[in-house]
Each structure stands twice: as C-alpha cells, then as structure tokens.
XYZ file of C-alpha atoms in Angstrom:
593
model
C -61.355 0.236 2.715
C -59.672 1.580 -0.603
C -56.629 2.532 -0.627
C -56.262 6.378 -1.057
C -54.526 7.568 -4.256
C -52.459 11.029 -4.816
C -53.198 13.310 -7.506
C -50.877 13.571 -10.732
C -50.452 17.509 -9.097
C -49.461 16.238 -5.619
C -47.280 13.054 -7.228
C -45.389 15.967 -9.329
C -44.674 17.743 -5.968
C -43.370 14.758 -4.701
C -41.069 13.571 -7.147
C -39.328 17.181 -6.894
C -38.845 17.196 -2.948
C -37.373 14.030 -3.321
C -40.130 12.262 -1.503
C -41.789 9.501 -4.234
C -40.060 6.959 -2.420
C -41.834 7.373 0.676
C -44.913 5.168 2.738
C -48.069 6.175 1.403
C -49.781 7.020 5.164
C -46.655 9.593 5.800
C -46.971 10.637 1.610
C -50.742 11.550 2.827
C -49.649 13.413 5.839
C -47.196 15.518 4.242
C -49.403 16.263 1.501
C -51.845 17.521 3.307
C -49.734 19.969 4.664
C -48.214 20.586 0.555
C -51.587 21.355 -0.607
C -53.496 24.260 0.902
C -57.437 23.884 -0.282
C -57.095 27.875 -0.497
C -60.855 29.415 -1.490
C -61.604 32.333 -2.924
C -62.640 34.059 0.738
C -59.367 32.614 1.982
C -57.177 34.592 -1.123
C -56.185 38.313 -0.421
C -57.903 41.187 -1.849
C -56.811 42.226 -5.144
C -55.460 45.801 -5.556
C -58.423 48.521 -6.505
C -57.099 49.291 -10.100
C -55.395 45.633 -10.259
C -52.262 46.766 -10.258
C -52.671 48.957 -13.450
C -53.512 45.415 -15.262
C -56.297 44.370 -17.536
C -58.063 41.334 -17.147
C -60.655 39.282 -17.817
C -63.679 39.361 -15.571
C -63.328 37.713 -12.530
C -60.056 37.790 -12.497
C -58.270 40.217 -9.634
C -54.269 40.964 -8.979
C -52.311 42.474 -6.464
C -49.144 44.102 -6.563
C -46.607 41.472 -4.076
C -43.676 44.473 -4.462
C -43.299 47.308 -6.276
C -39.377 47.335 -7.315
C -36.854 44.521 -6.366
C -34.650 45.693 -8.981
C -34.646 44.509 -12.844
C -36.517 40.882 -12.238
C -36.141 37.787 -14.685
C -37.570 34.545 -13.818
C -39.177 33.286 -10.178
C -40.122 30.826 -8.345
C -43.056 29.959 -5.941
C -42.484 27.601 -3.577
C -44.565 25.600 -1.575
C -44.979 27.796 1.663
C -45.346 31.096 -0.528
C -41.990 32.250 -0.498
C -40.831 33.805 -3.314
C -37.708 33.309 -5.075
C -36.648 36.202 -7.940
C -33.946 35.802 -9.835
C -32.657 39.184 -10.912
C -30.401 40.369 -14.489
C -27.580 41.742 -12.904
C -25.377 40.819 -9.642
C -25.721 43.718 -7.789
C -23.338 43.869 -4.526
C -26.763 43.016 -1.702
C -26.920 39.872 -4.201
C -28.642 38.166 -7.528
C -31.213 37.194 -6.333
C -34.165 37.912 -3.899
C -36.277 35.777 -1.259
C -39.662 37.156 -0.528
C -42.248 36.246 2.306
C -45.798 37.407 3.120
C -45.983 37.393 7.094
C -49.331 38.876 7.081
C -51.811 36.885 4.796
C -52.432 40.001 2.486
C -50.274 39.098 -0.271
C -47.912 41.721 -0.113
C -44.254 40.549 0.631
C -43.381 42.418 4.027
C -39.953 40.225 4.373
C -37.382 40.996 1.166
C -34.015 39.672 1.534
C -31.286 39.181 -0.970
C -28.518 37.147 -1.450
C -25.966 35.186 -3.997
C -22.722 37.092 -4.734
C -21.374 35.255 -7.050
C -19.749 37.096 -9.943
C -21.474 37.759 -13.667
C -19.607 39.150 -16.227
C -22.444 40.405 -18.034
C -26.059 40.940 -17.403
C -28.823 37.749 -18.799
C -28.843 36.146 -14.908
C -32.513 34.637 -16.012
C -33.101 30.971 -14.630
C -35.181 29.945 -11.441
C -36.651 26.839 -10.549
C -37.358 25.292 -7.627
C -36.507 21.215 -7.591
C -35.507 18.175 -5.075
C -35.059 20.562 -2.195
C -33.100 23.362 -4.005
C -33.007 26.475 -5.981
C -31.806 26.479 -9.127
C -30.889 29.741 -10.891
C -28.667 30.952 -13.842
C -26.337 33.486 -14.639
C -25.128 34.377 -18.091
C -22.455 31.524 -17.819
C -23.760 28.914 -14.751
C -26.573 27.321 -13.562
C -26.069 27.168 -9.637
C -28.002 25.756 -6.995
C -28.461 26.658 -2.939
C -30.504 24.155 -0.636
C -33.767 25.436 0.910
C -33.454 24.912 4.800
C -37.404 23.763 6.271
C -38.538 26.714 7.524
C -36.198 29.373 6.716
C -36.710 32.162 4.054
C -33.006 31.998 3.145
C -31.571 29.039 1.650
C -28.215 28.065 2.530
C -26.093 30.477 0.209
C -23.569 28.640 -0.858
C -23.703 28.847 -4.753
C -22.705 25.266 -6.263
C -22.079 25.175 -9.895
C -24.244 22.596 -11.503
C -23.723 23.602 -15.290
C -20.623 25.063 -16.391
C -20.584 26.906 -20.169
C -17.007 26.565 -20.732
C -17.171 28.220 -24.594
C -19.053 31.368 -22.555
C -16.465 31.310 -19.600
C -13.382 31.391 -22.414
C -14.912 34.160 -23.992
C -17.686 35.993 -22.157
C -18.254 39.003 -24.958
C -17.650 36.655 -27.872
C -21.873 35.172 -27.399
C -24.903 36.751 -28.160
C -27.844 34.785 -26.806
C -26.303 33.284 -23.370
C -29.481 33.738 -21.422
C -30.064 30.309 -19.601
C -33.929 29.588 -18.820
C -34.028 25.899 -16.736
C -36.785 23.326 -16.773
C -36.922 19.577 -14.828
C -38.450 16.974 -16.367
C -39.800 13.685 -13.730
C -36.615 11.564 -14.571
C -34.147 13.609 -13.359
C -32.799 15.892 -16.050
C -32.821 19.381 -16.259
C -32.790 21.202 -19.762
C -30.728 23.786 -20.474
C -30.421 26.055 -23.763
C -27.267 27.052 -25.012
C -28.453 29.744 -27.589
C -26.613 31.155 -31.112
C -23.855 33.189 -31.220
C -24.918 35.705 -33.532
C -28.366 36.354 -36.094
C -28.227 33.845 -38.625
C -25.034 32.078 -38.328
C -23.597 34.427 -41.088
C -19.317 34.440 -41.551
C -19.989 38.387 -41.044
C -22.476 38.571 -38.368
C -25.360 40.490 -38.815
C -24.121 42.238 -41.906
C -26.671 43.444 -45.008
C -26.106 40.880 -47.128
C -23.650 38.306 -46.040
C -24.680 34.565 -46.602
C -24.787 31.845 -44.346
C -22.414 29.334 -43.464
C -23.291 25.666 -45.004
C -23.425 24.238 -42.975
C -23.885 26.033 -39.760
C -20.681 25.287 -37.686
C -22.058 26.982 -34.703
C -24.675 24.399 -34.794
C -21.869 22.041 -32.569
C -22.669 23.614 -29.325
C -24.986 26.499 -30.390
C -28.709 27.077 -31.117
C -30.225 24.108 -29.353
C -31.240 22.635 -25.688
C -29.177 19.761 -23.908
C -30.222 17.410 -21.070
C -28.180 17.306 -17.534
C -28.150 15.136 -14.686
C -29.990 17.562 -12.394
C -28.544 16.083 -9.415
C -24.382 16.192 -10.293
C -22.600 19.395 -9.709
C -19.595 20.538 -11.804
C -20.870 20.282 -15.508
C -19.370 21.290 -18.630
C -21.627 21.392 -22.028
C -20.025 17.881 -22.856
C -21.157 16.185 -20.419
C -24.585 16.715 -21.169
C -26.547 15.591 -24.016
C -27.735 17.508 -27.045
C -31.201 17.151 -26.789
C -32.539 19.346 -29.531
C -30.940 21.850 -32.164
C -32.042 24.319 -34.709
C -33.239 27.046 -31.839
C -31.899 30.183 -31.943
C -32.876 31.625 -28.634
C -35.128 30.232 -25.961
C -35.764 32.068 -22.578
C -39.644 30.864 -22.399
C -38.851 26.782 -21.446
C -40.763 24.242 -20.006
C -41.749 20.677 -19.150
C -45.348 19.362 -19.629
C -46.174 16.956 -17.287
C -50.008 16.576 -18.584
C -47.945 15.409 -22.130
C -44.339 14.433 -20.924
C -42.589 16.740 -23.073
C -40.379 19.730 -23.096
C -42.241 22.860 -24.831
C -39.920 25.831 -26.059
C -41.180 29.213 -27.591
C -38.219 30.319 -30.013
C -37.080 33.984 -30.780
C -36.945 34.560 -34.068
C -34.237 36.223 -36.182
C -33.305 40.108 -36.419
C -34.028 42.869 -39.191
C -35.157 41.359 -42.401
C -35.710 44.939 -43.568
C -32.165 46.483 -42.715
C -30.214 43.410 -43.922
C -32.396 42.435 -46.807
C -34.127 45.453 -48.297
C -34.796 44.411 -51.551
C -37.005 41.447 -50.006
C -38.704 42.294 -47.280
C -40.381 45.728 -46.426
C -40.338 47.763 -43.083
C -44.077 46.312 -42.421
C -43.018 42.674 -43.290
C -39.954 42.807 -40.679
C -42.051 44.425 -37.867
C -43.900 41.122 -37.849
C -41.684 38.344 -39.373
C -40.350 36.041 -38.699
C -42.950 34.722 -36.464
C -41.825 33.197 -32.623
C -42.328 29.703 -32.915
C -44.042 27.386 -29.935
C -42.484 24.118 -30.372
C -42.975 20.834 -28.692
C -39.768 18.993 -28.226
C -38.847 15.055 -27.790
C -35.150 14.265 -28.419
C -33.866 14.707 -31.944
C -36.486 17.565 -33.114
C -34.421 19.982 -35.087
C -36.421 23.699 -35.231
C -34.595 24.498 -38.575
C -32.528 27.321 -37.572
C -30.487 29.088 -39.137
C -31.672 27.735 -42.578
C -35.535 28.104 -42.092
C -37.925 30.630 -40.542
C -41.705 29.984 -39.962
C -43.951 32.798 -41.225
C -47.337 32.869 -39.846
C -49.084 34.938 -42.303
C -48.295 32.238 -45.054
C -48.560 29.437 -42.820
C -45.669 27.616 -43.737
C -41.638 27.481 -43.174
C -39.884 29.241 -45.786
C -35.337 29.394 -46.340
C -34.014 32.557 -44.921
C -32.260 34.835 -47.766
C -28.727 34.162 -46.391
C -29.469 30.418 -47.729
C -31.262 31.349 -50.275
C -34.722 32.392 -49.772
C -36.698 34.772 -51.048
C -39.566 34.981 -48.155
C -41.467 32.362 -50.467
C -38.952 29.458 -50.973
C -39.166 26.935 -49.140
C -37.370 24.214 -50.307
C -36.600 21.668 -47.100
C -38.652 22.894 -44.871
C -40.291 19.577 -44.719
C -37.543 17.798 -42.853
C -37.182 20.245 -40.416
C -39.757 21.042 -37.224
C -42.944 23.084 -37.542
C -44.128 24.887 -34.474
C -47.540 24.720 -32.989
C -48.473 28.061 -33.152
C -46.480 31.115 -34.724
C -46.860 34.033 -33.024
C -46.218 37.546 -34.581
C -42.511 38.704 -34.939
C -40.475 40.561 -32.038
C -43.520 39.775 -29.481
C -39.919 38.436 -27.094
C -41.505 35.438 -25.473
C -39.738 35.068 -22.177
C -41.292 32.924 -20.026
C -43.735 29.794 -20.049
C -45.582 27.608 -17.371
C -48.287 24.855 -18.019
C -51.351 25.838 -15.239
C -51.652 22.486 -13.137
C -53.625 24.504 -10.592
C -57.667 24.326 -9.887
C -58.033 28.176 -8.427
C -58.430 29.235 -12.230
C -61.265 28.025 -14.045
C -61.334 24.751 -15.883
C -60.513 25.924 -19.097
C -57.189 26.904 -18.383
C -56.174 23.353 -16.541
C -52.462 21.932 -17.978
C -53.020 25.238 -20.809
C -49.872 27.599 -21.454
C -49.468 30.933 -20.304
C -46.189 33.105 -22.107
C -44.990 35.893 -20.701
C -44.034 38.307 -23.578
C -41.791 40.423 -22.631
C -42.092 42.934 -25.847
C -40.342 43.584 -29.665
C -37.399 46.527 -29.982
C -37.281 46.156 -33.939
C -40.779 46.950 -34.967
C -40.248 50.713 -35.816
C -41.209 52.331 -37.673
C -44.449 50.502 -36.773
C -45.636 50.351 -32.948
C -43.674 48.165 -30.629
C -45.631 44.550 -29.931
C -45.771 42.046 -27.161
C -45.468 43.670 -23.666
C -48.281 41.210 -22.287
C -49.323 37.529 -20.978
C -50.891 35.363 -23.113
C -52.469 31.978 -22.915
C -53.163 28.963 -25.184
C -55.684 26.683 -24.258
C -54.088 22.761 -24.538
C -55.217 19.383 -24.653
C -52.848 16.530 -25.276
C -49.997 18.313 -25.908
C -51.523 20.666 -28.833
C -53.276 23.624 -28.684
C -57.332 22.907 -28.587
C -58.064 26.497 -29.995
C -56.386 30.112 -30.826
C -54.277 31.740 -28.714
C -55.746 34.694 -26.207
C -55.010 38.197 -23.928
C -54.938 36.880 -20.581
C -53.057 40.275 -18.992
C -52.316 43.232 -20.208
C -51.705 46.388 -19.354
C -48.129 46.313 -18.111
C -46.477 48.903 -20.768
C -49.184 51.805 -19.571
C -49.099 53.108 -22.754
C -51.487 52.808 -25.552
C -48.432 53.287 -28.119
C -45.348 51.838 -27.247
C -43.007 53.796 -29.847
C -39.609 52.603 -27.844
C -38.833 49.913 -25.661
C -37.617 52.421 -22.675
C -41.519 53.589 -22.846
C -42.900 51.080 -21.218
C -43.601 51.212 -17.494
C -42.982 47.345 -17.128
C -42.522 44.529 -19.555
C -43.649 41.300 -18.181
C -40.788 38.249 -17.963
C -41.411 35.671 -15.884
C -43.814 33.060 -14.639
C -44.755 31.038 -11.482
C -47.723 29.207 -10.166
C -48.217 29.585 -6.093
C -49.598 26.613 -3.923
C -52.952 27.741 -3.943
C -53.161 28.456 -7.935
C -52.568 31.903 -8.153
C -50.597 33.039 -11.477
C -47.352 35.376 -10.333
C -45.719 37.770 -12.891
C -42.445 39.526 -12.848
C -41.623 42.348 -14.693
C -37.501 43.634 -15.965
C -37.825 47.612 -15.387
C -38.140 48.018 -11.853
C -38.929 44.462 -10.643
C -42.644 44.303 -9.724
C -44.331 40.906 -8.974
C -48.135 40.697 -9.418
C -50.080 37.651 -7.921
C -53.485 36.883 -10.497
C -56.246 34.916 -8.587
C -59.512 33.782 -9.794
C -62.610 35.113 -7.747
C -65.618 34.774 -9.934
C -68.138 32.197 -10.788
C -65.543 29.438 -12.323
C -68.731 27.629 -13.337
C -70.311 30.672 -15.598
C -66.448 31.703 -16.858
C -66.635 31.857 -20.866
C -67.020 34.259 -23.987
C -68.899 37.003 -21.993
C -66.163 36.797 -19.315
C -63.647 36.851 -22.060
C -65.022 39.486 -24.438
C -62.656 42.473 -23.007
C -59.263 40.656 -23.592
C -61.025 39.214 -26.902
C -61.267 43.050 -28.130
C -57.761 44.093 -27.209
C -56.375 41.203 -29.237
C -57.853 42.939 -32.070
C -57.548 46.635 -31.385
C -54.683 47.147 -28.802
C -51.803 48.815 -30.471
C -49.354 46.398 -28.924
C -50.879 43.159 -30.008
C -53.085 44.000 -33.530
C -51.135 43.339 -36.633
C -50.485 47.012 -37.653
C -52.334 48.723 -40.760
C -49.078 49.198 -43.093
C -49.977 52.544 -44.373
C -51.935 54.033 -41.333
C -49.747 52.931 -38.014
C -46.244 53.614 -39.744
C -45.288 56.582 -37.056
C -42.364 58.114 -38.372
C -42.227 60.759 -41.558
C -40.487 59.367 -44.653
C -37.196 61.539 -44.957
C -34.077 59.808 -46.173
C -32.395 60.174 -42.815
C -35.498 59.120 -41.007
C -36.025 55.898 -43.357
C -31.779 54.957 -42.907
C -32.364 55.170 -39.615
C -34.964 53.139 -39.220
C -33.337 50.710 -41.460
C -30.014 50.468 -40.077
C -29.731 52.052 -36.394
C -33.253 51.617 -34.473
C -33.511 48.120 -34.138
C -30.580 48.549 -31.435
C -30.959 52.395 -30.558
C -34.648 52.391 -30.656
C -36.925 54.842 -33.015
C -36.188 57.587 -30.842
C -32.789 56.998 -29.922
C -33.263 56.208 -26.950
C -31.788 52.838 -26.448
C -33.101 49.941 -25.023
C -31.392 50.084 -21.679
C -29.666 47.059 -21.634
C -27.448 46.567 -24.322
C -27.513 49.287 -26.362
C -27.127 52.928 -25.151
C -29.188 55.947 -26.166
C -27.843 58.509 -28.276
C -30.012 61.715 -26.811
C -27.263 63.031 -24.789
C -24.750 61.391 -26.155
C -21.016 62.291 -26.316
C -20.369 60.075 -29.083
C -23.144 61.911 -31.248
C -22.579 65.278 -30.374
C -18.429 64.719 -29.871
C -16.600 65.509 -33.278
C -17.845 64.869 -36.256
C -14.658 62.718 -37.454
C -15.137 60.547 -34.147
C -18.691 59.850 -34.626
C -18.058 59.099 -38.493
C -15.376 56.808 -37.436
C -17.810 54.406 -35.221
C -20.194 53.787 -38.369
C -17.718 52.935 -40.695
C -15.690 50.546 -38.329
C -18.296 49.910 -35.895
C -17.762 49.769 -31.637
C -16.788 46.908 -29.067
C -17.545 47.888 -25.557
C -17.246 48.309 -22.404
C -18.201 51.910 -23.092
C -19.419 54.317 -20.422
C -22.748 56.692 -22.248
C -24.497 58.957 -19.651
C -22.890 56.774 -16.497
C -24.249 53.506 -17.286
C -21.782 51.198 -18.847
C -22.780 49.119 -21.904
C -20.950 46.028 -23.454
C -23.029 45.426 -26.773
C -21.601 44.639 -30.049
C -21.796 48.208 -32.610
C -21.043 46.008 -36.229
C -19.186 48.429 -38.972
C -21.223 50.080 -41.602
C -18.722 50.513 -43.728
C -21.458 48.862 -46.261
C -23.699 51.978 -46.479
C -22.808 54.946 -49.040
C -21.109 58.186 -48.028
C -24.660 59.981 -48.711
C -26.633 57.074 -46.632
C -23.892 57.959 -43.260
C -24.703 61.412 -44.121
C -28.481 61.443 -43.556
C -28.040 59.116 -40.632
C -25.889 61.165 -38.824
C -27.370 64.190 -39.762
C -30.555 62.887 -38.048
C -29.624 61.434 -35.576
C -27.850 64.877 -34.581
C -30.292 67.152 -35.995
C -33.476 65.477 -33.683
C -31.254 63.817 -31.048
C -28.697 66.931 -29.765
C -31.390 69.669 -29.664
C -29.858 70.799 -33.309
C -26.895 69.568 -33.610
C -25.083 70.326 -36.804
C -25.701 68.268 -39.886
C -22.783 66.310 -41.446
C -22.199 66.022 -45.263
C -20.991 63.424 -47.464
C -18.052 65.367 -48.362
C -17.088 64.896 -44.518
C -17.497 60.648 -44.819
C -15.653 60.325 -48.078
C -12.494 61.809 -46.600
C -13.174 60.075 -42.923
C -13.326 56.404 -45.422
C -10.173 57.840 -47.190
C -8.265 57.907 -44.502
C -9.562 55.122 -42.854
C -8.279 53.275 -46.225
C-alpha cells in the first residue's frame, strides 16, 4: 500500500498551525477535518443583485455584513471565522471576529475586541499564522492566540514588532501603514514605508530636489524580515530585506514561487510640483504602481526612479534630474512585472491556492485597489479587484476586471463619492474570495458556481468590456473626460489643493478635511490667507471630525495664484462666499515678513 501524500495546499496549512512536525496518520486525520471538499450545492446562495457587484459569469457574492466600521485587511481562518482588522481603535475595540452560525454566509455572531492604543489611524495588517492573529497598528504589529473552538482569541495584545522611529515621533511619518506576510521559514515581512513624496529636503514642495543620496533610505522605503515567532522587536533587530519602495499596503508571499510579491504606490502630483514637465493628463496616470517580485537585495529604485507604463521603461524623477524621458540608471535598479496605471491605490494582494474557482485562476494574483484621490481634473481610477493570471512567478498574460462595482457610481469625481472602495483580501477554506471595503466596512464572500470546465472568453467578455469603457479603469480621453472648466482659480486648484481636498472640496475623509462648510474657508479672510502661505500642522477639529494631516506652506505660489484659489474655493465652496484679491495676500505676506 502507498503511502498517502499531502497536498502543497494542505502542507502550507500545516506549517502555519505549527503542525509539520507531526505523524503522518494523525497529519491525515487532522487534515481531513482542515479541508472541507465544499461543492457548489454545499456554498450559500449569493445575494440577488450580488451585492451591487459586477462579475464575471458564473461567478455569485454575498454580502457577510453590511458595516463593521471602516475595514482594512482580514483574515479567514480555517473554521470560517472571520477576523477584520479595522483603521481606527475605536473604544468596543480594533478589530472584529465574525462567525456564520447558520450556513448562509451571513455573519450572525460580530464581536470586537483589542484596545490597545493608536495614535493615528493606518491599523491595516491581518494574518492568521502558527496558531495566532497577527494584526498592525500604525506603530506595532501585535499578536493574540486563537483558543480551539472559540470565536475570540485570547486578547491579550503582545507586541511582536516595535517601530521605535514611529513611536518617537508619531506625526513626523507619512506612509506608516504596516501590511504583514509569512513566508514557510519562519519570517514575517514587514514594510516600513517613506517619510514623505520623494525624499525631497522640503517635502512635497514645487520644485525642491532630492536628497543624494536618500538618507531616509536607512530605515525608510523598503520591507525587512522578522523572526515571526519572538515578541518585543525593534526595526534593528530585523533585517532589511528590500529597499527602494515607497509605500506597500498590497504584500504577499508566493508559495507556488517562494517569493515575496509587493505592489508599490507610486509618487504624488507630478503636475502640481512639476508643471513645466508633466501635464494634468500625464499625472492622473503616472507614475504607474509597480508589481514587483522580491528576493533579498532587490532595490525598486525609489526615490530616484519611477516606472512609466505608457513608455514601458523606468525613467529619473525630476527632483534627480529627470525630465519624464531620462533615464539614466534605471538599469541597475528593479523593474516591476506589470505597471499598472497611476493612483489606482493597490491595497491588498493574495495568490488563489484554492480549487472552488476555476483553473485559470490557480496560484494567480488578485489586488484589491482601493482607488486614486489625485486624478482630477480627470475621473478618479481604481475602486475595483483585479486579477493577473501567473505561472512561475510571472504573469502568463494581461491583467483583468475580476469585481467591480463597489464605488456605485459610473463617475467617481471625489474620493468621498464612492459607496465603498475595496481594501482587503482573504481566501476561506472552501475557496471562496472575501473582500473588505474602508467606508462602512462591508465584507463580500465571491464563490464560483458555474461550469468551471466551459469558464473562458465568453464567460469573461463583461469584465473584458469594462476594462475598456468603465470610467474608473479606461485610460481617460485627455481632451473629452477632463471634468472641470478651465478658469484660473479652477486650474490652481486643481494644481495645488485637490490632490488632498479633492476636486470638489470635499476631502478625502481621512486625512484631509473638506472645505464645504468650513470655518477655516469662510472664517476671515487674513486667517485663511495665513494657512496658504505658512501652511497647517494638526490636530485640527473641521465639522467635528478631527484631522492630523500635514497642510505644507504655499508661500511658493504668487499673490494673484492665492487669489484665484481662495477666491474659488470660497466662491463654489461657501454658497458665495466673498472673493479675495491680491491686494489682500501681498499685505497678509508683508506682514508675515
């Protein structure tokens, strides 16, 4: 009689619960309980409409809950329960434990729990590994133990990885989200992302060059590897395992290739900092997010380089520089494996190891995009799930729609439009794909009920067609989908202010606060003067939500270009507020002098 074998799936299940060690005939028992042979007339019945989402056919979803509060990453583990990790620390907890008690997919158990304290709001990171949870705040990955059985893990939150430059300065970081992966060694990977845009002396000002080299490049803008297992880590005791990343929140390992996988966020505003080189069009869509495949020692080029899809090739960012052509060392620096278009946010990632889905999408890449802010004046982008078919660790063909839908809107002028914007990513026990979303914290569950034999181009046509027509995901037409009029405070604006306040001044409801309503924009005119030229450090408090973004002085732009701003911005965001002349800066930047 052979002996039986496990499955690379079930052997990856093992070596997380700790169990690899064990005898084969109790391996086999236990796995058999692990692995649930779920069919499609044993899967719940998708919701009528599919939970607002499109798909392609065959494909069903259900809304698990409607609104846990604003959700980041989550975990599936292998009972069901669901494990949410949420942006803020509210006072019931961080984060949320679901369970189904009824077999219809719809969480009827929600508890929550971790009080530990945040000083800001980018909680992200969930994972489930060796018997634990692992989640992030904006400063510490923690773990709590999963008790057999119980919904509730034991609460206690033990610090596993400590970031000490955060915790001495906790506004002083842009970029502190912390997404966490495992690889099958015992390591877990966490980012540590860049402090500002482009590692410029003067952050984020029009303008201002880089530092060479990039000092921030010591403990910034890369990933570093961890013992997963030892508690009480600082950055130093882990190793720097890759640099040159600005920001990663979609992270993963690929067991299928044994290596991490990282889609990057590109760089802010070419158009407001660099107007002479790059147009409003060419900075809705540049630079391009970058899918990388890491191994120890890849460098992604940041802040020096910048990948740009539409020419194929890595080209020097103008504060070293460039002149969106240039691209003089690019060659010793990483190229991605696909470049997506700019702003698109990519937020989450997960390698499908399941076999409820058909086989075409077996060890492929699904990123959850969780949607652009700095597109205006062209329509926002992203605010969907794609997937990238892989073999070997590269992509076997082009990137494609697998959900959409999640904005409601077939224009997305401002971020705070959209009804959700999908963020993170988990695969259930039976193959199902779950999606969380940041507005209100809904969690869909995608399952496969068609013919997985006949899935291909016909089933695929739909999503094919919104790749190419759907207003958040087309490349936009640069003369006919520009949606705002060409005034001179409309075009400043757009230039200078909406990438944070949003087109219509709304804000994006995190960091930056909307300015319809606002007491600073319809206070004095002096006052409001004042916070362009010198700019604005929160905590402020704007229409009883506090917000603790970075406003940098604008002390750059002319007294005529503050005038049209303002003058806009109260003339369309105050129901008529009065207009403010140049006369009125000049003597605000006298005194100021």
């Amino acid at each position: 009689m052979k002996e039986p074998r496990l499955s690379p799936r079930t052997r990856e299940k093992l070596i997380f619960r700790g169990l690899a060690g064990l005898p084969l005939g109790l391996l086999i028992l236990l796995c058999s309980q692990c692995s649930p042979g779920d069919t499609k007339a044993s899967l719940p019945k998708g919701d009528p409409d599919n939970g607002k989402l499109a798909l392609a056919d065959g494909f069903e979803a259900l809304v698990v809950v409607d609104s846990v509060g604003r959700a980041r990453h989550l975990a599936v583990n292998d009972n069901g329960d669901i494990y949410v990790k949420l942006r803020n620390v509210p006072p019931a907890g961080g984060t949320v434990a679901l369970r189904d008690t009824t077999g219809d997919g719809k969480a009827d158990i929600v508890k929550y729990f971790g009080t530990y304290k945040d000083p800001s709001s980018y909680g992200t990171g969930m994972r489930i590994y060796n018997g634990y949870i692992y989640y992030a705040s904006t400063g510490v990955v923690y773990r709590s133990k999963l008790i057999p059985g119980q919904l509730l893990p034991d609460t206690t939150a033990e610090p596993m990885v400590i970031d000490d430059a955060y915790r001495a300065n906790p506004r002083g970081t842009e970029h502190i989200t912390k997404p966490i992966t495992f690889d099958d060694k015992g390591h877990i990977y966490v980012p540590f992302g860049a402090p500002g845009d482009v590692c410029q002396a003067e952050n984020r000002r029009p303008g201002a060059p880089g530092m060479l080299p990039c000092p921030q490049l010591d403990i910034h803008g890369g990933v570093w590897q961890f013992d997963a297992n030892k508690p009480g880590q600082i950055q130093g005791d882990g190793k720097k395992y890759a640099t040159g990343m600005r920001s990663l929140v979609a992270m993963a390992w690929n067991f299928e290739d044994g290596n991490l996988f990282a889609v990057q966020h590109g760089r802010d505003d070419f158009s407001r900092t660099w107007p002479g080189l790059y147009s409003p069009w060419q900075s809705a869509l540049l630079p391009s997010e970058e899918f990388f495949r890491i191994t120890e020692g890849t460098n992604g080029g940041w802040p020096y380089y910048y990948f740009d899809d539409m020419q194929d090739k890595k080209v020097l960012n103008p504060e070293y520089g460039g002149d969106g052509k240039k691209a003089d060392g690019a060659d010793t620096v990483a190229l991605p494996l696909i470049g997506f278009p700019g702003h698109f946010s990519p937020n989450d990632l997960l390698f499908y190891r399941g076999d409820q889905f058909p086989a075409r999408y077996k060890n492929g890449a699904f990123i959850a995009f969780h949607g652009s802010t700095i597109r205006a004046p062209y329509p926002q982008g992203g605010y969907f799930v794609a997937f990238v078919p892989m073999k070997g660790g590269k992509p076997s063909g082009p990137w494609e729609v697998f959900a959409d839908g999640f904005a409601q809107r077939d224009t997305i002028v401002n971020t705070s439009d959209a009804k959700a914007r999908p963020m993170g990513l988990s695969e259930g026990p039976d193959g199902s794909l779950y999606v969380t979303e940041s507005v209100k914290g809904k969690i869909w569950r995608i399952m496969f009920k068609g013919d997985k034999a006949a899935f291909g181009e016909q089933q695929l046509a739909g999503m094919a067609n919104r790749k190419q027509t759907a207003t958040n995901i087309k490349q936009p037409d640069e003369k006919k989908d520009n949606l705002f009029k060409d005034t001179p405070g409309s075009i400043a604006y757009t230039q200078y202010c909406a990438s944070c306040h949003l087109p219509g001044g709304q804000g994006d409801g995190n960091r930056y606060p909307p300015l319809f309503g606002s007491k600073w924009v319809s206070g004095p005119n002096k006052t409001l003067i004042e916070v362009v030229l010198k700019g604005l450090t929160g905590p402020i408090e704007v229409r009883g939500k506090t917000y603790d973004g970075v406003m940098p002085a604008h002390a750059f732009l002319s007294d005529e270009q503050v005038a049209d701003i303002l003058s806009y911005v109260r003339t369309r965001m105050t129901h008529g507020g009065s207009a403010i002349k140049a006369e009125e800066v000049r003597a605000v930047r006298a005194g100021l002098k």
